[in-house]
Coordinates of C-alpha atoms in Angstrom, one line a residue:
Chain A
M215 CA -11.2 -215.6 -188.0
F216 CA -10.1 -211.9 -187.4
H217 CA -6.9 -212.8 -185.7
L218 CA -5.8 -215.0 -188.7
A219 CA -6.8 -212.1 -191.0
L220 CA -4.6 -209.9 -189.2
K221 CA -1.7 -212.4 -189.1
M222 CA -2.0 -212.9 -192.9
L223 CA -1.7 -209.1 -193.3
V224 CA 1.0 -208.6 -190.7
G225 CA 3.0 -211.9 -191.9
D226 CA 3.3 -210.1 -195.5
R227 CA 5.8 -207.6 -194.0
A228 CA 6.7 -205.8 -197.2
K229 CA 3.3 -205.2 -198.3
F230 CA 2.3 -204.3 -194.8
T231 CA 5.2 -201.7 -194.2
M232 CA 4.0 -200.2 -197.8
L233 CA 0.3 -200.1 -196.7
L234 CA 1.3 -198.5 -193.3
G235 CA 3.7 -196.2 -194.8
G236 CA 1.0 -194.9 -197.5
L237 CA -1.6 -194.5 -195.0
F238 CA 1.1 -192.6 -192.7
F239 CA 2.3 -190.2 -195.1
A240 CA -1.4 -189.5 -196.1
A241 CA -2.4 -188.9 -192.6
L242 CA 0.7 -186.8 -192.0
L243 CA 0.4 -184.6 -195.0
M244 CA -3.1 -184.0 -194.9
T245 CA -3.1 -183.2 -191.2
Q246 CA 0.1 -181.2 -191.1
Q247 CA -0.9 -179.0 -194.3
C248 CA -4.3 -178.8 -193.0
A249 CA -3.0 -177.5 -189.5
I250 CA -0.8 -175.2 -191.0
F251 CA -3.4 -173.8 -193.3
I252 CA -5.8 -173.1 -190.4
G253 CA -3.0 -171.8 -188.3
L254 CA -2.3 -169.4 -191.1
L255 CA -6.2 -168.5 -191.3
S256 CA -6.0 -167.9 -187.7
W257 CA -3.2 -165.6 -187.9
T258 CA -5.3 -163.5 -190.7
T259 CA -7.9 -163.0 -187.8
S260 CA -5.6 -162.3 -184.7
H261 CA -6.8 -158.7 -184.4
L262 CA -10.1 -160.3 -183.6
S263 CA -8.9 -163.0 -181.2
N264 CA -6.3 -160.5 -179.4
I265 CA -8.9 -157.5 -179.1
R266 CA -12.2 -159.3 -178.7
A267 CA -15.0 -156.9 -179.1
K268 CA -18.6 -158.2 -180.0
V269 CA -19.2 -155.5 -182.7
W270 CA -16.5 -153.8 -184.8
V271 CA -17.5 -150.7 -186.6
V272 CA -15.3 -149.8 -189.3
E273 CA -15.1 -147.8 -192.6
A274 CA -17.7 -148.8 -195.1
K275 CA -15.3 -150.3 -197.5
V276 CA -13.5 -152.4 -195.3
E277 CA -13.7 -156.1 -196.4
Q278 CA -11.4 -157.7 -193.7
V279 CA -9.8 -156.9 -190.5
N280 CA -6.4 -156.3 -191.6
E281 CA -7.3 -153.5 -194.0
L282 CA -8.8 -151.1 -191.6
K283 CA -9.3 -147.5 -193.0
P284 CA -9.0 -144.5 -190.9
L285 CA -12.4 -143.0 -189.6
R286 CA -13.0 -139.6 -188.1
D287 CA -12.7 -139.2 -184.1
T288 CA -16.4 -137.9 -184.1
D289 CA -17.6 -141.5 -185.5
V290 CA -17.2 -142.8 -182.0
S291 CA -19.9 -140.4 -181.0
R292 CA -22.2 -141.0 -183.7
V293 CA -21.9 -144.9 -183.1
R294 CA -22.9 -144.1 -179.3
S295 CA -26.1 -142.3 -180.2
I296 CA -27.3 -145.4 -182.0
P297 CA -30.1 -147.4 -179.8
G298 CA -28.8 -151.0 -179.3
V299 CA -25.3 -149.7 -178.4
A300 CA -24.4 -150.1 -174.8
W301 CA -20.9 -148.4 -175.1
A302 CA -18.5 -147.6 -177.9
V303 CA -14.8 -147.1 -177.6
P304 CA -12.3 -145.9 -180.1
L305 CA -9.2 -148.2 -181.4
Y306 CA -6.0 -147.7 -183.1
V307 CA -4.4 -150.3 -185.1
G308 CA -1.4 -149.5 -187.2
I309 CA 2.1 -150.7 -188.4
L310 CA 4.8 -148.5 -187.0
Q311 CA 8.4 -148.6 -186.8
A312 CA 10.2 -149.4 -183.5
R313 CA 13.6 -148.2 -183.0
L314 CA 15.9 -150.4 -181.0
N315 CA 18.8 -149.3 -178.9
D316 CA 21.3 -150.5 -181.5
G317 CA 19.7 -148.1 -184.0
N318 CA 18.0 -151.0 -186.0
F319 CA 14.3 -150.5 -186.7
K320 CA 11.7 -153.2 -186.4
P321 CA 8.0 -153.1 -187.8
I322 CA 5.4 -153.5 -185.0
L323 CA 1.6 -153.8 -184.9
C324 CA 0.6 -150.9 -182.5
V325 CA -2.6 -151.1 -180.9
G326 CA -4.2 -148.1 -179.0
L327 CA -7.1 -148.8 -176.6
D328 CA -9.5 -146.7 -174.8
S329 CA -7.6 -145.6 -171.6
A330 CA -10.7 -145.2 -169.2
S331 CA -12.1 -149.0 -170.3
L332 CA -9.0 -150.6 -171.7
V333 CA -11.4 -152.4 -173.9
G334 CA -9.4 -154.7 -176.2
R335 CA -6.7 -155.3 -173.7
P336 CA -4.3 -158.5 -173.9
A337 CA -6.2 -161.6 -172.3
T338 CA -3.1 -162.8 -170.5
I339 CA -0.2 -160.7 -168.9
L340 CA 2.9 -162.7 -168.5
S341 CA 4.7 -160.2 -166.3
G342 CA 4.2 -156.5 -165.3
R343 CA 0.7 -154.8 -164.7
L344 CA -1.9 -153.9 -167.0
E345 CA -2.8 -150.8 -165.3
D346 CA 0.7 -149.3 -165.8
I347 CA -0.4 -149.0 -169.7
R348 CA -2.0 -145.9 -168.5
L349 CA 1.5 -144.2 -167.5
P350 CA 3.1 -141.9 -170.2
N351 CA 4.9 -143.4 -172.9
S352 CA 4.1 -146.8 -171.8
V353 CA 3.7 -150.0 -173.8
I354 CA 2.8 -153.7 -173.2
I355 CA 4.5 -156.0 -175.6
D356 CA 3.8 -159.5 -176.6
D357 CA 5.8 -162.5 -176.6
L358 CA 7.1 -162.4 -179.9
A359 CA 8.3 -158.8 -179.4
L360 CA 10.6 -160.4 -176.7
Q361 CA 12.3 -162.2 -179.8
R362 CA 11.9 -159.6 -182.6
L363 CA 13.1 -156.5 -180.6
K364 CA 15.7 -158.3 -178.8
I365 CA 19.3 -156.7 -179.8
P366 CA 21.7 -159.6 -180.6
G367 CA 24.2 -160.3 -178.0
T368 CA 22.1 -158.6 -175.0
P369 CA 19.8 -160.3 -172.4
P370 CA 16.1 -160.6 -173.5
L371 CA 13.7 -157.7 -173.0
K372 CA 12.1 -157.0 -169.7
V373 CA 9.7 -154.8 -168.0
G374 CA 11.5 -151.4 -167.6
D375 CA 13.4 -151.7 -170.7
T376 CA 12.8 -148.9 -173.5
F377 CA 12.8 -148.7 -177.3
E378 CA 11.5 -145.8 -179.6
I379 CA 8.5 -145.5 -181.7
N380 CA 8.7 -142.6 -184.1
D381 CA 11.2 -140.9 -182.1
R382 CA 9.3 -141.2 -178.7
E383 CA 10.3 -143.3 -176.0
A384 CA 8.3 -146.5 -175.4
R385 CA 8.8 -148.0 -171.9
I386 CA 7.8 -151.6 -171.5
V387 CA 5.3 -152.0 -168.3
A388 CA 4.1 -155.4 -169.1
I389 CA 4.6 -158.4 -171.2
C390 CA 1.4 -160.4 -172.5
K391 CA 0.6 -163.4 -174.7
S392 CA -1.0 -162.8 -178.1
D393 CA -2.0 -164.6 -181.1
R394 CA 0.4 -164.1 -183.9
A395 CA -0.7 -161.5 -186.7
F396 CA -0.6 -162.5 -190.3
Y397 CA 2.3 -160.0 -191.1
G398 CA 4.5 -161.6 -188.6
Y399 CA 4.8 -158.4 -186.8
P400 CA 4.6 -158.4 -182.8
Y401 CA 1.8 -156.5 -181.1
V402 CA 2.6 -153.6 -178.9
F403 CA -0.5 -152.3 -176.9
T404 CA -0.6 -148.8 -175.6
T405 CA -3.5 -146.4 -174.9
Y406 CA -5.6 -144.8 -177.9
D407 CA -4.2 -141.4 -176.9
Q408 CA -0.6 -142.4 -176.5
A409 CA -1.0 -144.5 -180.0
L410 CA -1.9 -141.3 -181.5
Q411 CA 1.5 -139.8 -180.3
F412 CA 3.5 -142.7 -181.6
A413 CA 1.9 -142.8 -184.9
P414 CA 2.7 -140.3 -187.6
L415 CA 0.1 -137.6 -187.7
Q416 CA -2.6 -137.9 -190.3
R417 CA -6.1 -136.3 -190.8
K418 CA -8.2 -139.3 -189.7
M419 CA -6.4 -141.6 -187.0
L420 CA -9.3 -143.7 -185.8
S421 CA -9.3 -147.4 -187.0
A422 CA -12.3 -148.8 -185.7
V423 CA -15.0 -148.4 -182.9
L424 CA -15.5 -151.2 -180.7
V425 CA -19.1 -151.7 -179.5
E426 CA -20.8 -153.7 -176.9
P427 CA -24.4 -154.4 -177.7
S428 CA -27.1 -153.0 -175.0
Q429 CA -29.0 -155.6 -173.0
G430 CA -31.5 -157.4 -175.1
H431 CA -29.8 -156.9 -178.2
T432 CA -27.5 -159.3 -179.9
P433 CA -24.4 -158.4 -181.9
Q434 CA -26.0 -158.8 -185.1
E435 CA -29.1 -156.8 -184.1
T436 CA -26.9 -153.9 -183.1
A437 CA -24.8 -154.0 -186.2
D438 CA -28.1 -154.0 -188.2
L439 CA -29.2 -150.9 -186.3
I440 CA -25.9 -149.1 -186.8
N441 CA -25.6 -150.1 -190.6
A442 CA -29.2 -148.7 -190.9
S443 CA -28.6 -145.4 -189.2
L444 CA -24.8 -144.3 -190.0
T445 CA -23.6 -143.7 -193.7
G446 CA -19.8 -144.3 -194.3
L447 CA -19.5 -146.8 -191.6
H448 CA -20.0 -150.7 -191.5
A449 CA -20.9 -152.5 -188.3
W450 CA -19.6 -156.3 -188.2
P451 CA -20.6 -158.7 -185.4
E452 CA -17.3 -160.5 -184.5
D453 CA -18.2 -163.8 -185.9
K454 CA -19.1 -162.5 -189.2
F455 CA -16.0 -160.3 -189.5
L456 CA -13.8 -163.5 -188.8
W457 CA -15.4 -165.5 -191.4
D458 CA -15.5 -162.9 -193.9
T459 CA -12.0 -162.2 -193.2
I460 CA -11.1 -165.7 -193.8
F461 CA -13.2 -166.1 -197.0
W462 CA -11.4 -162.9 -198.2
Y463 CA -8.1 -164.6 -198.1
F464 CA -9.7 -167.6 -199.7
K465 CA -10.9 -165.5 -202.7
N466 CA -8.1 -163.2 -202.8
T467 CA -4.9 -165.1 -202.4
G468 CA -3.4 -168.4 -203.5
I469 CA -2.9 -169.8 -200.1
P470 CA -6.0 -172.3 -200.3
I471 CA -4.9 -173.5 -203.7
S472 CA -1.2 -173.9 -202.5
F473 CA -2.3 -175.7 -199.5
G474 CA -5.2 -177.4 -201.2
T475 CA -3.0 -179.0 -203.8
T476 CA -0.6 -180.3 -201.1
I477 CA -3.7 -181.7 -199.0
L478 CA -5.1 -183.3 -202.4
L479 CA -1.7 -185.0 -203.2
G480 CA -1.7 -186.3 -199.6
L481 CA -5.1 -187.8 -200.4
I482 CA -3.9 -189.1 -203.8
V483 CA -0.9 -190.5 -202.3
G484 CA -3.0 -192.3 -199.7
V485 CA -5.3 -193.7 -202.4
A486 CA -2.6 -194.6 -204.7
I487 CA -0.3 -196.5 -202.4
S488 CA -2.6 -197.9 -200.2
G489 CA -5.2 -198.9 -202.6
Q490 CA -2.9 -200.3 -204.9
T491 CA -0.8 -201.9 -202.4
F492 CA -3.7 -203.5 -200.7
Y493 CA -5.1 -204.5 -204.1
S494 CA -2.0 -206.3 -205.0
F495 CA -1.9 -208.0 -201.7
V496 CA -5.4 -209.5 -202.3
L497 CA -4.2 -210.4 -206.0
E498 CA -1.3 -212.3 -204.4
N499 CA -3.3 -214.1 -202.0
L500 CA -6.2 -215.2 -204.5
R501 CA -5.5 -218.8 -204.3
N502 CA -5.4 -218.6 -200.6
L503 CA -8.9 -216.6 -200.6
G504 CA -10.0 -219.1 -203.3
A505 CA -9.0 -222.0 -200.9
L506 CA -10.9 -220.4 -198.1
K507 CA -14.0 -219.9 -200.1
A508 CA -14.1 -223.6 -201.4
M509 CA -13.7 -224.5 -197.6
G510 CA -16.8 -222.6 -197.1
A511 CA -16.1 -219.0 -196.1
S512 CA -18.8 -216.7 -197.5
D513 CA -18.4 -213.7 -199.3
L514 CA -19.5 -211.8 -196.2
K515 CA -16.8 -213.5 -194.0
L516 CA -14.0 -212.9 -196.4
A517 CA -15.4 -209.1 -197.0
S518 CA -15.3 -208.7 -193.3
M519 CA -11.7 -210.1 -193.1
L520 CA -10.6 -207.8 -195.8
L521 CA -12.0 -204.8 -193.9
C522 CA -10.7 -205.9 -190.5
Q523 CA -7.3 -206.1 -192.0
V524 CA -7.7 -202.5 -194.1
M525 CA -9.3 -200.8 -191.2
T526 CA -6.4 -202.1 -188.8
V527 CA -3.7 -200.6 -190.8
G528 CA -5.7 -197.5 -191.5
F529 CA -6.0 -197.0 -187.7
L530 CA -2.3 -197.7 -187.4
G531 CA -1.2 -195.4 -190.1
Y532 CA -3.5 -192.7 -189.2
G533 CA -2.2 -192.8 -185.4
L534 CA 1.3 -192.8 -186.5
G535 CA 0.6 -190.1 -189.0
M536 CA -1.5 -187.9 -186.5
G537 CA 1.1 -188.5 -183.8
A538 CA 4.0 -187.3 -186.2
A539 CA 2.0 -184.3 -187.2
A540 CA 1.1 -183.5 -183.5
A541 CA 5.0 -183.9 -182.7
F542 CA 5.6 -181.3 -185.6
G543 CA 2.9 -178.9 -184.1
A544 CA 4.6 -179.2 -180.8
V545 CA 8.0 -178.2 -182.2
A546 CA 6.2 -175.2 -184.3
A547 CA 4.3 -174.2 -181.0
Q548 CA 7.7 -174.1 -179.2
R549 CA 9.5 -172.0 -182.2
G550 CA 6.3 -170.2 -182.7
N551 CA 6.6 -170.9 -186.5
P552 CA 5.0 -172.3 -188.7
P553 CA 1.7 -171.6 -187.9
F554 CA 0.0 -174.6 -186.5
L555 CA -3.6 -175.3 -185.3
L556 CA -5.1 -178.6 -184.7
P557 CA -8.7 -178.4 -184.1
W558 CA -10.7 -181.5 -183.1
Q559 CA -12.5 -181.0 -186.4
L560 CA -9.5 -181.6 -188.2
V561 CA -8.5 -184.7 -186.2
V562 CA -11.8 -186.4 -187.1
G563 CA -11.8 -185.3 -190.4
V564 CA -8.3 -186.7 -191.5
L565 CA -9.6 -190.0 -189.7
A566 CA -12.7 -190.1 -191.9
L567 CA -10.4 -189.3 -195.1
I568 CA -8.0 -192.3 -193.9
L569 CA -11.0 -194.6 -193.5
L570 CA -12.7 -193.5 -196.7
I571 CA -9.1 -194.5 -198.4
C572 CA -9.3 -197.5 -196.6
L573 CA -13.0 -198.3 -197.5
A574 CA -12.3 -197.5 -201.2
S575 CA -9.1 -199.9 -201.0
A576 CA -11.2 -202.6 -199.5
T577 CA -14.1 -202.1 -201.8
L578 CA -11.9 -202.9 -204.8
A579 CA -10.5 -205.9 -203.0
I580 CA -13.9 -207.3 -202.0
I581 CA -15.3 -207.0 -205.8
K582 CA -12.0 -209.0 -206.8
V583 CA -12.8 -211.7 -204.0
R584 CA -16.5 -211.8 -204.9
R585 CA -15.7 -212.6 -208.4
I586 CA -13.2 -215.5 -207.5
E587 CA -14.6 -218.8 -208.2
P588 CA -13.7 -221.2 -205.5
A589 CA -12.9 -223.7 -208.2
I590 CA -9.9 -221.7 -209.1
V591 CA -8.0 -223.8 -206.4
F592 CA -8.6 -226.9 -208.4
R593 CA -6.7 -225.3 -211.5
G594 CA -3.0 -226.1 -211.6
Chain B
M191 CA -31.1 -243.4 -201.9
N192 CA -29.1 -245.9 -200.3
P193 CA -27.6 -244.7 -197.2
A194 CA -24.1 -246.0 -198.1
V195 CA -24.0 -244.0 -201.2
A196 CA -21.9 -240.9 -200.8
L197 CA -22.5 -239.1 -204.3
Q198 CA -24.5 -239.7 -207.3
V199 CA -24.0 -237.7 -210.3
H200 CA -26.3 -238.2 -213.4
Q201 CA -25.9 -236.9 -216.9
I202 CA -23.7 -233.8 -216.0
T203 CA -22.8 -231.3 -218.6
K204 CA -20.4 -228.3 -218.2
G205 CA -19.0 -226.2 -220.9
F206 CA -16.7 -223.1 -220.7
G207 CA -16.5 -220.2 -223.2
K208 CA -19.0 -218.6 -225.5
G209 CA -20.2 -219.0 -229.1
T210 CA -17.7 -220.7 -231.2
A211 CA -15.0 -220.7 -228.2
R212 CA -17.2 -222.6 -226.1
T213 CA -15.8 -226.1 -225.4
L214 CA -17.7 -228.9 -223.5
A215 CA -15.8 -230.3 -220.5
L216 CA -18.2 -232.5 -219.4
K217 CA -20.9 -234.3 -221.8
G218 CA -23.2 -236.0 -219.7
A219 CA -21.0 -237.8 -217.1
D220 CA -22.4 -240.3 -214.4
L221 CA -20.8 -241.4 -211.3
T222 CA -21.6 -243.0 -208.2
G223 CA -19.3 -243.3 -205.0
Q224 CA -19.9 -245.0 -201.7
L225 CA -19.1 -244.2 -198.0
G226 CA -16.3 -246.1 -196.6
E227 CA -14.5 -246.1 -200.1
L228 CA -11.3 -244.3 -201.5
Q229 CA -12.6 -243.4 -205.0
L230 CA -10.2 -242.5 -207.8
I231 CA -11.1 -240.4 -210.7
V232 CA -8.5 -241.0 -213.3
G233 CA -8.1 -240.2 -217.1
P234 CA -5.8 -238.2 -219.3
S235 CA -5.3 -234.5 -219.2
G236 CA -8.4 -232.4 -220.4
C237 CA -10.8 -235.4 -219.8
G238 CA -12.9 -233.4 -217.3
K239 CA -11.5 -235.0 -214.1
T240 CA -11.2 -231.7 -212.3
T241 CA -14.3 -230.3 -213.6
L242 CA -16.3 -233.2 -212.5
L243 CA -14.3 -232.9 -208.9
S244 CA -15.3 -229.1 -208.6
I245 CA -18.9 -230.0 -209.4
I246 CA -19.1 -232.7 -206.7
A247 CA -17.5 -230.3 -204.4
G248 CA -20.0 -227.7 -204.9
T249 CA -17.6 -225.3 -206.3
L250 CA -18.7 -225.3 -209.7
V251 CA -22.4 -225.3 -210.8
P252 CA -23.3 -227.7 -213.8
D253 CA -25.1 -226.5 -216.9
S254 CA -27.4 -229.6 -216.7
G255 CA -27.8 -232.7 -214.8
S256 CA -28.2 -233.5 -211.1
V257 CA -25.4 -233.9 -208.5
T258 CA -26.4 -235.5 -205.1
V259 CA -23.7 -235.5 -202.4
L260 CA -24.3 -236.9 -198.9
G261 CA -28.0 -236.9 -199.8
H262 CA -28.1 -233.4 -200.7
D263 CA -29.1 -232.4 -204.4
L264 CA -26.5 -229.5 -205.0
T265 CA -28.4 -228.6 -208.3
Q266 CA -31.3 -227.8 -206.4
M267 CA -29.6 -225.4 -203.7
R268 CA -28.9 -221.8 -203.8
Q269 CA -25.2 -220.9 -203.6
G270 CA -25.3 -219.7 -200.2
R271 CA -26.6 -222.9 -198.9
I272 CA -24.1 -224.9 -201.0
T273 CA -21.5 -222.9 -199.4
D274 CA -22.8 -223.9 -195.9
F275 CA -22.8 -227.5 -197.1
R276 CA -19.2 -227.3 -197.9
R277 CA -18.1 -225.7 -194.9
R278 CA -19.8 -228.3 -192.8
H279 CA -19.6 -231.5 -194.9
I280 CA -16.5 -231.4 -197.3
G281 CA -12.8 -231.4 -196.6
F282 CA -10.5 -230.3 -199.1
I283 CA -6.9 -231.3 -200.2
F284 CA -5.3 -229.3 -203.0
Q285 CA -2.5 -230.2 -205.4
Q286 CA -0.5 -227.3 -204.4
F287 CA -1.6 -227.7 -200.7
N288 CA -2.7 -224.1 -200.4
L289 CA -1.5 -223.5 -196.9
I290 CA -1.5 -219.8 -195.8
P291 CA 2.3 -219.0 -195.8
T292 CA 1.9 -216.5 -192.8
L293 CA 0.1 -218.9 -190.6
N294 CA 1.6 -221.6 -188.4
L295 CA 0.5 -225.1 -188.9
I296 CA -2.1 -225.2 -186.2
E297 CA -3.8 -222.0 -187.2
N298 CA -3.9 -223.5 -190.9
A299 CA -5.2 -226.5 -189.7
S300 CA -8.0 -224.9 -187.6
V301 CA -9.2 -222.8 -190.4
P302 CA -12.4 -224.9 -191.2
L303 CA -13.3 -225.2 -187.3
L304 CA -13.1 -221.4 -187.1
L305 CA -15.3 -220.9 -190.5
N306 CA -17.7 -223.1 -188.5
G307 CA -17.8 -220.9 -185.7
L308 CA -15.7 -222.6 -183.1
S309 CA -13.7 -220.6 -180.7
R310 CA -10.1 -220.0 -181.3
A311 CA -9.0 -222.0 -178.4
K312 CA -11.2 -225.1 -179.0
A313 CA -10.4 -225.0 -182.9
E314 CA -6.7 -224.8 -182.0
R315 CA -6.9 -227.7 -179.5
A316 CA -8.7 -229.7 -182.2
A317 CA -6.0 -228.6 -185.0
Q318 CA -3.1 -229.7 -182.5
A319 CA -4.7 -233.2 -182.0
M320 CA -5.3 -233.7 -185.8
L321 CA -1.6 -232.6 -186.4
D322 CA -0.5 -235.4 -183.9
I323 CA -2.5 -237.8 -185.8
V324 CA -0.7 -236.8 -189.2
G325 CA 2.5 -237.1 -187.4
L326 CA 3.3 -233.5 -187.1
A327 CA 2.8 -233.2 -183.3
Q328 CA 6.0 -231.4 -182.6
R329 CA 5.8 -228.8 -185.6
G330 CA 2.4 -227.1 -184.7
K331 CA 4.4 -223.7 -184.4
S332 CA 6.1 -224.1 -187.5
Y333 CA 5.3 -222.4 -190.9
P334 CA 4.6 -223.8 -194.0
R335 CA 7.8 -222.9 -195.5
E336 CA 9.7 -224.5 -193.0
L337 CA 8.2 -228.1 -194.1
S338 CA 8.8 -230.4 -197.0
G339 CA 6.3 -231.0 -199.6
G340 CA 5.0 -234.1 -197.9
Q341 CA 4.6 -232.7 -194.5
Q342 CA 2.9 -229.8 -196.1
Q343 CA 0.5 -232.4 -197.6
R344 CA 0.0 -233.8 -194.1
V345 CA -1.1 -230.4 -192.9
A346 CA -3.5 -230.3 -195.5
I347 CA -5.0 -233.5 -194.8
A348 CA -5.1 -232.5 -191.1
R349 CA -6.8 -229.6 -192.2
A350 CA -9.4 -231.5 -194.4
M351 CA -10.1 -233.6 -191.6
V352 CA -10.2 -231.6 -188.6
H353 CA -14.0 -230.8 -188.8
N354 CA -14.7 -234.3 -189.3
P355 CA -16.4 -234.0 -192.8
S356 CA -18.2 -236.8 -194.8
L357 CA -16.7 -236.3 -197.9
I358 CA -12.8 -235.6 -198.5
I359 CA -12.1 -233.9 -202.0
C360 CA -8.6 -234.4 -203.2
D361 CA -7.0 -232.9 -206.2
E362 CA -3.8 -234.7 -207.4
P363 CA -2.6 -234.9 -203.9
T364 CA 0.5 -236.7 -204.9
S365 CA 1.4 -235.0 -207.8
A366 CA 3.9 -232.6 -206.2
L367 CA 5.5 -235.3 -204.1
D368 CA 8.4 -237.8 -204.5
R369 CA 7.4 -241.6 -204.5
D370 CA 7.9 -242.5 -201.1
T371 CA 6.2 -239.4 -199.7
G372 CA 3.2 -239.8 -202.1
H373 CA 3.1 -243.2 -200.6
Q374 CA 2.7 -242.1 -197.1
V375 CA 0.2 -239.8 -198.0
M376 CA -2.1 -242.0 -199.9
E377 CA -1.9 -244.5 -196.9
L378 CA -3.2 -241.7 -194.7
L379 CA -5.8 -241.1 -197.2
Q380 CA -6.8 -244.7 -197.2
A381 CA -6.7 -244.8 -193.5
V382 CA -9.3 -241.9 -193.5
A383 CA -11.5 -243.5 -196.0
R384 CA -11.8 -246.5 -193.9
K385 CA -14.5 -245.0 -191.6
P386 CA -18.1 -246.1 -192.8
D387 CA -19.5 -242.6 -192.7
R388 CA -16.7 -241.1 -194.7
A389 CA -15.8 -241.0 -198.5
V390 CA -12.7 -239.8 -200.1
V391 CA -12.7 -238.9 -203.7
V392 CA -9.2 -238.3 -205.5
V393 CA -8.6 -236.9 -208.8
T394 CA -5.1 -238.2 -210.1
H395 CA -3.5 -239.2 -213.2
D396 CA -0.7 -240.7 -211.1
P397 CA -0.8 -244.6 -211.7
R398 CA 1.5 -245.1 -208.3
V399 CA -1.7 -244.3 -206.4
Y400 CA -4.0 -246.8 -208.3
A401 CA -3.0 -249.6 -205.6
F402 CA -4.7 -247.7 -202.9
A403 CA -8.0 -247.1 -204.5
D404 CA -11.5 -249.2 -203.5
R405 CA -13.0 -248.0 -206.4
I406 CA -11.6 -246.3 -209.9
A407 CA -13.6 -244.2 -212.1
E408 CA -12.1 -243.8 -215.6
M409 CA -12.9 -240.8 -217.6
E410 CA -12.3 -239.8 -221.3
D411 CA -13.5 -236.9 -223.3
G412 CA -16.0 -235.6 -220.8
R413 CA -17.6 -238.7 -219.8
V414 CA -17.1 -241.5 -217.3
L415 CA -16.2 -244.9 -219.0
S416 CA -16.3 -246.9 -216.1
N417 CA -16.8 -246.9 -212.4
Q418 CA -15.9 -250.4 -210.8
P419 CA -14.3 -251.7 -207.6
A420 CA -10.5 -251.7 -207.7
V421 CA -9.1 -255.2 -207.8
P422 CA -6.0 -255.5 -205.7
G423 CA -2.9 -256.1 -207.5
Q424 CA -4.8 -255.6 -211.0
L425 CA -5.4 -252.3 -213.0
N426 CA -8.8 -253.0 -214.4
L427 CA -9.1 -249.9 -216.5
V428 CA -10.8 -249.8 -219.7
N429 CA -8.1 -248.0 -221.4
G430 CA -5.7 -249.6 -219.1

């Protein structure tokens, strides 16, 4: 009977298109908005994903990774003295102004790495050599900087090109790949000592201390030991820093409400259009369903036919919506904007929501069908 | 029960509505019908014909009385078993045909077989064979909207007979048809009823079809006034 159920569904072209459209838009809206939201959240934690340290030690009042407050250089030694710390290295992170050769200024995110270990170095070098970062006035720029620091009408930046940071020459020795930062500025990596020369002089210049737990200690244990021993500092295991940063944005910005509203709208559009359309599809077929019931179709059989119809259109709508969202994501990835991240949990979650919409629609219809008296077909 | 008896209805009552708005559609109706007969139930509008037909078909439960169809007492059966019984033993022909518009004729006619668990291929073969019998051999892939009213009713007859039921229930099968088409449909039903293990019960108030009846039950005001073999060429109705 299922092939007949599907034919009954597809045969009513207008309703079928409406149903499919509703579920398509619901899937597209929910996926696309969630993916942008997750992408945006991933941008808020890009320092963590680009620098990659198991424990971050920062100023005690820091709440999230994008608001690092300066520390004294001696804090690195204090951290090194704690049992449970295998090694600790300084890190500088700051927003500086890059002056291009045409005189224009562009903001950059300057990251100063420990020159000996290069802990926090970019994971992927696209061109040039990582080790050349140790040469005087050397920087590694990310792929975003290729666009942002490019002077209109000139060829793209390449290894060997120069620009200025705070009146000092910065020579590009490599180009790397990095995750985008929340502020939209490109990453420029250099050594810690070089970064202190690029940055305007302040009393305290150290942004954070990156720590490797010693053997036998988990990041959490090492962080606990640091927190118990040192005042004025706070140690975060990377995972906790990441989630606390995300929750900080949840609590302190309107981003979740804004995206949440759109996602909710997607859900409501899905429920309203699909539920209402499927219900009216059932209402219009009430006499036919009554006839089937009179001919001996059980409530269970009719319910399974309705479920087959609604689930089929649900999977189709989901597939089309997810496909369109993925196409949008591919374009976004090519342009680098807007942020778009499509984790498998989102793919599964949206499928679950679409099936939930379908189940809700089917439930309404099944209740209606259960109440049909087969004798309805004998009334004129 | 006599093996030739197809149905036996005894002192059936059925009311609709509640309180002061309650009306009794059947007030102690009695009826018997034989296998191998085409039986008409006739009477004025509102006399309870359709309600009685619905109760015989097992689609409506009476308030009191007993209904025995093909040896099964429907009033003693649970709803699920009545549904099974209808699926196996009863064929339906409706006034408005009730063909599913998005299915072609073969698919429409195969529905009872599919409901009875037959495979799609076998059901469609049997449906095609039944369409051949009702004279629509070449129209299997057509859709109901492409057919005339008479042709649609033929499909409905094919659908009603495809699973070889012992009782065929027809509700005003000719009221939506012109005289000649109605005549052809009744001839077809008459041929169907000629089998000794089958009965056809037709509710109608179309006097043109009386000539096809083997037995005519006349109803008025919720009761069966008479239930007699039809006399060819003569309408022997109490109110006739």
